[in-house]
Short mmCIF file of C-alpha atoms in Angstrom, two decimals:
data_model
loop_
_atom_site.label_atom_id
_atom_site.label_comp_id
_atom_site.label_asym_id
_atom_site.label_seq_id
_atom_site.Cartn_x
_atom_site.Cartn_y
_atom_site.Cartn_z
CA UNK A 1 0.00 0.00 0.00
CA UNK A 2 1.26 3.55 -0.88
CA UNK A 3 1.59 6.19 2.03
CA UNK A 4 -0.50 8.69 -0.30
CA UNK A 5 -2.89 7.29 -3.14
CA UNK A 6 -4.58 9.91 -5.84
CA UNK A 7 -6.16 8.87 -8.54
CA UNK A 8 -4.05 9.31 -11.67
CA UNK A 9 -6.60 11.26 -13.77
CA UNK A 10 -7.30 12.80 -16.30
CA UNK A 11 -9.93 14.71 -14.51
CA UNK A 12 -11.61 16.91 -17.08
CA UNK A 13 -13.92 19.49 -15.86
CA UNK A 14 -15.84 22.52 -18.07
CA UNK A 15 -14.48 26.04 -17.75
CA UNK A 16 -16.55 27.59 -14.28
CA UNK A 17 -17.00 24.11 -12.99
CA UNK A 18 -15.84 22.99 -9.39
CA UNK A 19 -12.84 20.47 -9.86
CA UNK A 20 -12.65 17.77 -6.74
CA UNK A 21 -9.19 16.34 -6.55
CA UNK A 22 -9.05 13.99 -3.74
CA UNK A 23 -6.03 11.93 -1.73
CA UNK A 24 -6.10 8.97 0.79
CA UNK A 25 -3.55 8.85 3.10
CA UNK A 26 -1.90 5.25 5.33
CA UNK A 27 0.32 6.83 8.35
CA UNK A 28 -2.78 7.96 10.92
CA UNK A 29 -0.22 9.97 12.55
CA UNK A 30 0.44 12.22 9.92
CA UNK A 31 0.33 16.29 10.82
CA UNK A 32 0.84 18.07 7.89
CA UNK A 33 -0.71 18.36 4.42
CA UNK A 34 -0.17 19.88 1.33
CA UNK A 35 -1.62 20.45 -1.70
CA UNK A 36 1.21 20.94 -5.06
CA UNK A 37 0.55 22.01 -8.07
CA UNK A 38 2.92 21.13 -11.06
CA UNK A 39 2.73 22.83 -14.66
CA UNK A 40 3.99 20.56 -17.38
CA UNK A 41 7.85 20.73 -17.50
CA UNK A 42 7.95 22.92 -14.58
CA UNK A 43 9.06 22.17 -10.85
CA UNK A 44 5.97 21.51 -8.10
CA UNK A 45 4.64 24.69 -6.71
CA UNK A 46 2.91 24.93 -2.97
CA UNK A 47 -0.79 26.30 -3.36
CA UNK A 48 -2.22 25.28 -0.16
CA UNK A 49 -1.48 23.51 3.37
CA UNK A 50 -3.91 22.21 5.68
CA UNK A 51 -3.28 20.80 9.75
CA UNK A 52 -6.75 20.56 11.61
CA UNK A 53 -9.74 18.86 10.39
CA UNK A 54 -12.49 20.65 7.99
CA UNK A 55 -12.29 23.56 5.32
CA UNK A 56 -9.28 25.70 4.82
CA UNK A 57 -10.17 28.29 1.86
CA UNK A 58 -7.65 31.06 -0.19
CA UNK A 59 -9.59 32.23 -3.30
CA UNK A 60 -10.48 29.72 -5.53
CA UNK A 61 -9.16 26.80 -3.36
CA UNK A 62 -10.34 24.69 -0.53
CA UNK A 63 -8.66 22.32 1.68
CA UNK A 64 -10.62 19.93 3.46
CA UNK A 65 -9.42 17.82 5.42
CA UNK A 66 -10.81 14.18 7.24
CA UNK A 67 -8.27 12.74 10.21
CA UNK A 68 -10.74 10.01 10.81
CA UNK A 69 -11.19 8.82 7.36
CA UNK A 70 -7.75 9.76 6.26
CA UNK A 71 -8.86 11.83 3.48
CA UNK A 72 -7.62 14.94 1.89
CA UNK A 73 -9.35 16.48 -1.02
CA UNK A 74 -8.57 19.92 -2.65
CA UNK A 75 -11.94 21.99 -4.28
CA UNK A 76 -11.51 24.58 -7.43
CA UNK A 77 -13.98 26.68 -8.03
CA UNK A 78 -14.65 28.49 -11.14
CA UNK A 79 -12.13 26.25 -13.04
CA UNK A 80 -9.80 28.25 -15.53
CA UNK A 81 -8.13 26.52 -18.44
CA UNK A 82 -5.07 27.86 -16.49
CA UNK A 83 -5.73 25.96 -13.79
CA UNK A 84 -4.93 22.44 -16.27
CA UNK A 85 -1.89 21.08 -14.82
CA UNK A 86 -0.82 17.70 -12.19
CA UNK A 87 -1.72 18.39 -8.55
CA UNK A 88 0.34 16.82 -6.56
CA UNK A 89 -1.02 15.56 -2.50
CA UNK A 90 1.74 15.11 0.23
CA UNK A 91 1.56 14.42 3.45
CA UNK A 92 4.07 14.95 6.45
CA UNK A 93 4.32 12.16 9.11
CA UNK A 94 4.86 12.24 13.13
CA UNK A 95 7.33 15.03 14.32
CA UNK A 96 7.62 15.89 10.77
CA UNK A 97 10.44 13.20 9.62
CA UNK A 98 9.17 11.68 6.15
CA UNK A 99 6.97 13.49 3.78
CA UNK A 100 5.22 11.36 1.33
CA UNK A 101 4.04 12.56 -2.10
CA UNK A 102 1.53 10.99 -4.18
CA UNK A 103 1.61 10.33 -8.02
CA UNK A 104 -0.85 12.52 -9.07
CA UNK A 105 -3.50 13.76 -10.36
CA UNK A 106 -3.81 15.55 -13.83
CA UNK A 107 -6.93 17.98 -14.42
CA UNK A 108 -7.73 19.72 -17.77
CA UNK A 109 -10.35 22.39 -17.72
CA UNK A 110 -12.19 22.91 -21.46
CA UNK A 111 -12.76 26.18 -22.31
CA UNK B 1 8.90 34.62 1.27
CA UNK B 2 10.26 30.71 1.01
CA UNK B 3 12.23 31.26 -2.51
CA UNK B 4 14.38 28.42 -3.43
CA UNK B 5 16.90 29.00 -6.71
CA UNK B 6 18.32 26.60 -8.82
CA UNK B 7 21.73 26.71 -11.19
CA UNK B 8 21.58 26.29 -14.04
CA UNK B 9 18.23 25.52 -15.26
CA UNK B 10 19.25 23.87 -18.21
CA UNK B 11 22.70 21.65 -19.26
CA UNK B 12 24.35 19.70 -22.30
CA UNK B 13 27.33 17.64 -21.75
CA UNK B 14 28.65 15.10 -22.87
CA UNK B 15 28.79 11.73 -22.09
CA UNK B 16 31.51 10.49 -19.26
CA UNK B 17 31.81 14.24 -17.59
CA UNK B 18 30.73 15.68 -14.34
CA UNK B 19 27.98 18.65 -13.96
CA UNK B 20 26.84 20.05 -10.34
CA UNK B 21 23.96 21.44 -9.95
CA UNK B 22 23.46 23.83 -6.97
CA UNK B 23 19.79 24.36 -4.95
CA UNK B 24 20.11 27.56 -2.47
CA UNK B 25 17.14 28.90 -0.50
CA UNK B 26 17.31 32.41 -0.62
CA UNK B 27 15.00 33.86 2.01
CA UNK B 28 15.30 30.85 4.90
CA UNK B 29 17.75 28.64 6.47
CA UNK B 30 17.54 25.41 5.28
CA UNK B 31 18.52 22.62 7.11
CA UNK B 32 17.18 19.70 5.52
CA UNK B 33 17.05 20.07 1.25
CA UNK B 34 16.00 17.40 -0.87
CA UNK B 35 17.22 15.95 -4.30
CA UNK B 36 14.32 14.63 -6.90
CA UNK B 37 14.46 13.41 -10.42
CA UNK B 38 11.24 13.20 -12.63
CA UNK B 39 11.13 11.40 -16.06
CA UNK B 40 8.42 12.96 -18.57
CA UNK B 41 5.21 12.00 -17.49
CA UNK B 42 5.97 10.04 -14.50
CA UNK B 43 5.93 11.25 -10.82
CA UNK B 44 8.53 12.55 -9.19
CA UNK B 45 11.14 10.09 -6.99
CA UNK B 46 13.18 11.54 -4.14
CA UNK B 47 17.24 10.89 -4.77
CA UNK B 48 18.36 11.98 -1.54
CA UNK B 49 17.76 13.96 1.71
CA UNK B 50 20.51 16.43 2.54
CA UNK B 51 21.04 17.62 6.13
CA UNK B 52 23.44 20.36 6.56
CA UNK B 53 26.69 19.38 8.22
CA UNK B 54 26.31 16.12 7.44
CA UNK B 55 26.26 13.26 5.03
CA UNK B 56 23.31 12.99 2.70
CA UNK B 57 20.63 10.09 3.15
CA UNK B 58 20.28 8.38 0.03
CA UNK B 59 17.04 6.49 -0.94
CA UNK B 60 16.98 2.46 -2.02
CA UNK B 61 18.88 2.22 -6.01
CA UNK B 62 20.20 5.66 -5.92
CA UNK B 63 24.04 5.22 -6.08
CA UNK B 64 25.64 7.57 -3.64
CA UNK B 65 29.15 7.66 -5.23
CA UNK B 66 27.16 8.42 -8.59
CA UNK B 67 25.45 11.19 -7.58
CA UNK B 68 27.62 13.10 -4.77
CA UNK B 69 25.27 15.61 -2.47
CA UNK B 70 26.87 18.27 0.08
CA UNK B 71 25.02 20.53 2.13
CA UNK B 72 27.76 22.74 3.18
CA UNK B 73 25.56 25.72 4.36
CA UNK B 74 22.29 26.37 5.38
CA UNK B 75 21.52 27.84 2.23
CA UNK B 76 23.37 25.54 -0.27
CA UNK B 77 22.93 22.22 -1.38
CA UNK B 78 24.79 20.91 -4.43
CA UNK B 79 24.25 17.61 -6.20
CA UNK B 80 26.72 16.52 -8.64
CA UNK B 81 26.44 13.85 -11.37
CA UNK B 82 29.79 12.13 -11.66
CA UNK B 83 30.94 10.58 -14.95
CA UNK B 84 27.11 10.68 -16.79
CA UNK B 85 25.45 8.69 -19.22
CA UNK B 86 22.65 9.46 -21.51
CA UNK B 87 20.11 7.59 -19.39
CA UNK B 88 20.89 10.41 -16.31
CA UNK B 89 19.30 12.57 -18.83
CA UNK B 90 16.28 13.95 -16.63
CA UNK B 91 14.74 16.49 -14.86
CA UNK B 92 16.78 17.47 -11.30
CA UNK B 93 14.63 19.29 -8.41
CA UNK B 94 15.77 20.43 -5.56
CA UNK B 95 13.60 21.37 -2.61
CA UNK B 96 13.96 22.81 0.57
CA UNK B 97 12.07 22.43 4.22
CA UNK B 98 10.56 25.18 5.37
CA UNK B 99 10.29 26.14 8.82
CA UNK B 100 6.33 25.92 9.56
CA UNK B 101 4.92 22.26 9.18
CA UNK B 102 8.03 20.87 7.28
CA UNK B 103 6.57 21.98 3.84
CA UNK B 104 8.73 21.71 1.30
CA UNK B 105 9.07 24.63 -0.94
CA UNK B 106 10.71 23.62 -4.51
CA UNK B 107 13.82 25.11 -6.61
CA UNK B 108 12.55 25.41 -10.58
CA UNK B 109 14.56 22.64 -11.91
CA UNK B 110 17.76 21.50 -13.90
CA UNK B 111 16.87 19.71 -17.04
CA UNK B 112 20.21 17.42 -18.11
CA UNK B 113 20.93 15.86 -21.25
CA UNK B 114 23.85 13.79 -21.66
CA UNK B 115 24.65 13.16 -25.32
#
């Protein structure tokens, strides 16, 4: 079993459509997660982080997070074609020693 | 805030030469940096961890006399590929801790070819 699961995609959504990108997650101990977002051909960039359980918003995105079901899932709303690229979940374990990544997950927004 | 840089962003050499590649954070102390490698269109896969001071942690199949990592300053990491081959041809990202929650905050990549 992987530390962090996502489903590989593609997720294709309509222009002004809410995207739901979601992430499962092994290590119950886990503190810290993340949400990356990686162009194509370009390095991973942070867009949001998450610690407690429930919603965590900044503009267009929302964290939400589930300790008891080990579940992390990342909301776009109002989807831009701009937002098309491979978001990447990760997840930091106890005291912060090993930081998992998953594989994945690529969304294209349609104009 | 949290900037990490990366030198140089792009390198040719040929095959059987050396080429370091240097990660710095420019806005933090860094203690821990990390060392990825990402084919096209697969995920990335951590190299290394690099802990200032000391000697890196390298993960399972990565060969540490291959690849040489020192993290000399809090701010510097360099990762050298000695004697490469065409198949080290990749894409090299560097990342750095941050001080928060342990987020890691990402240099913009080398891309190597080896010909």
């Amino acid at each position: 079993q992987k530390e962090v699961e996502q489903n590989s995609g593609p997720l294709s959504v309509p222009e002004g459509a809410i995207a739901s990108l979601n992430c499962t997650y092994s290590d119950r101990g886990s503190q810290s997660f993340f949400w990356y977002r990686q162009y194509s051909g370009k390095s991973p960039e942070l867009i949001m982080s998450i610690y407690s359980n429930g919603d965590k918003e900044d503009g267009r995105f929302t964290a939400q997070l589930n300790k008891a079901s080990q579940y992390v899932s990342l909301l776009i709303r109002d989807s831009q074609p701009s937002d098309s690229a491979t978001y990447l979940c990760a997840v930091n374990g106890y005291n912060f020693n090993k930081f998992y990544f998953g594989s994945g997950t690529k969304l294209n927004v349609k104009p | 805030g949290a900037v990490v840089s990366q030198h140089p962003s792009r390198v040719i050499c040929k095959s059987g030469t050396s080429v370091k590649i240097e990660c710095r954070s420019l806005d933090f102390q860094a203690t821990t940096m990390f060392w990825y490698r990402q084919f096209p269109k697969q995920s990335l896969m951590l190299m290394a961890t690099s802990n200032e001071g000391s000697k890196a942690t390298y993960e399972q199949g990565v060969e540490k006399d291959k690849f040489l990592i020192n993290h000399a300053s809090l701010t510097l990491s360099t990762l050298t590929v000695t004697s490469a081959h065409p198949e080290d041809s990749s894409f090299y990202i560097c990342s750095a801790r941050g001080l928060v929650r342990g987020e890691q905050y990402f240099g913009p990549g080398t891309r190597l070819t080896v010909t």
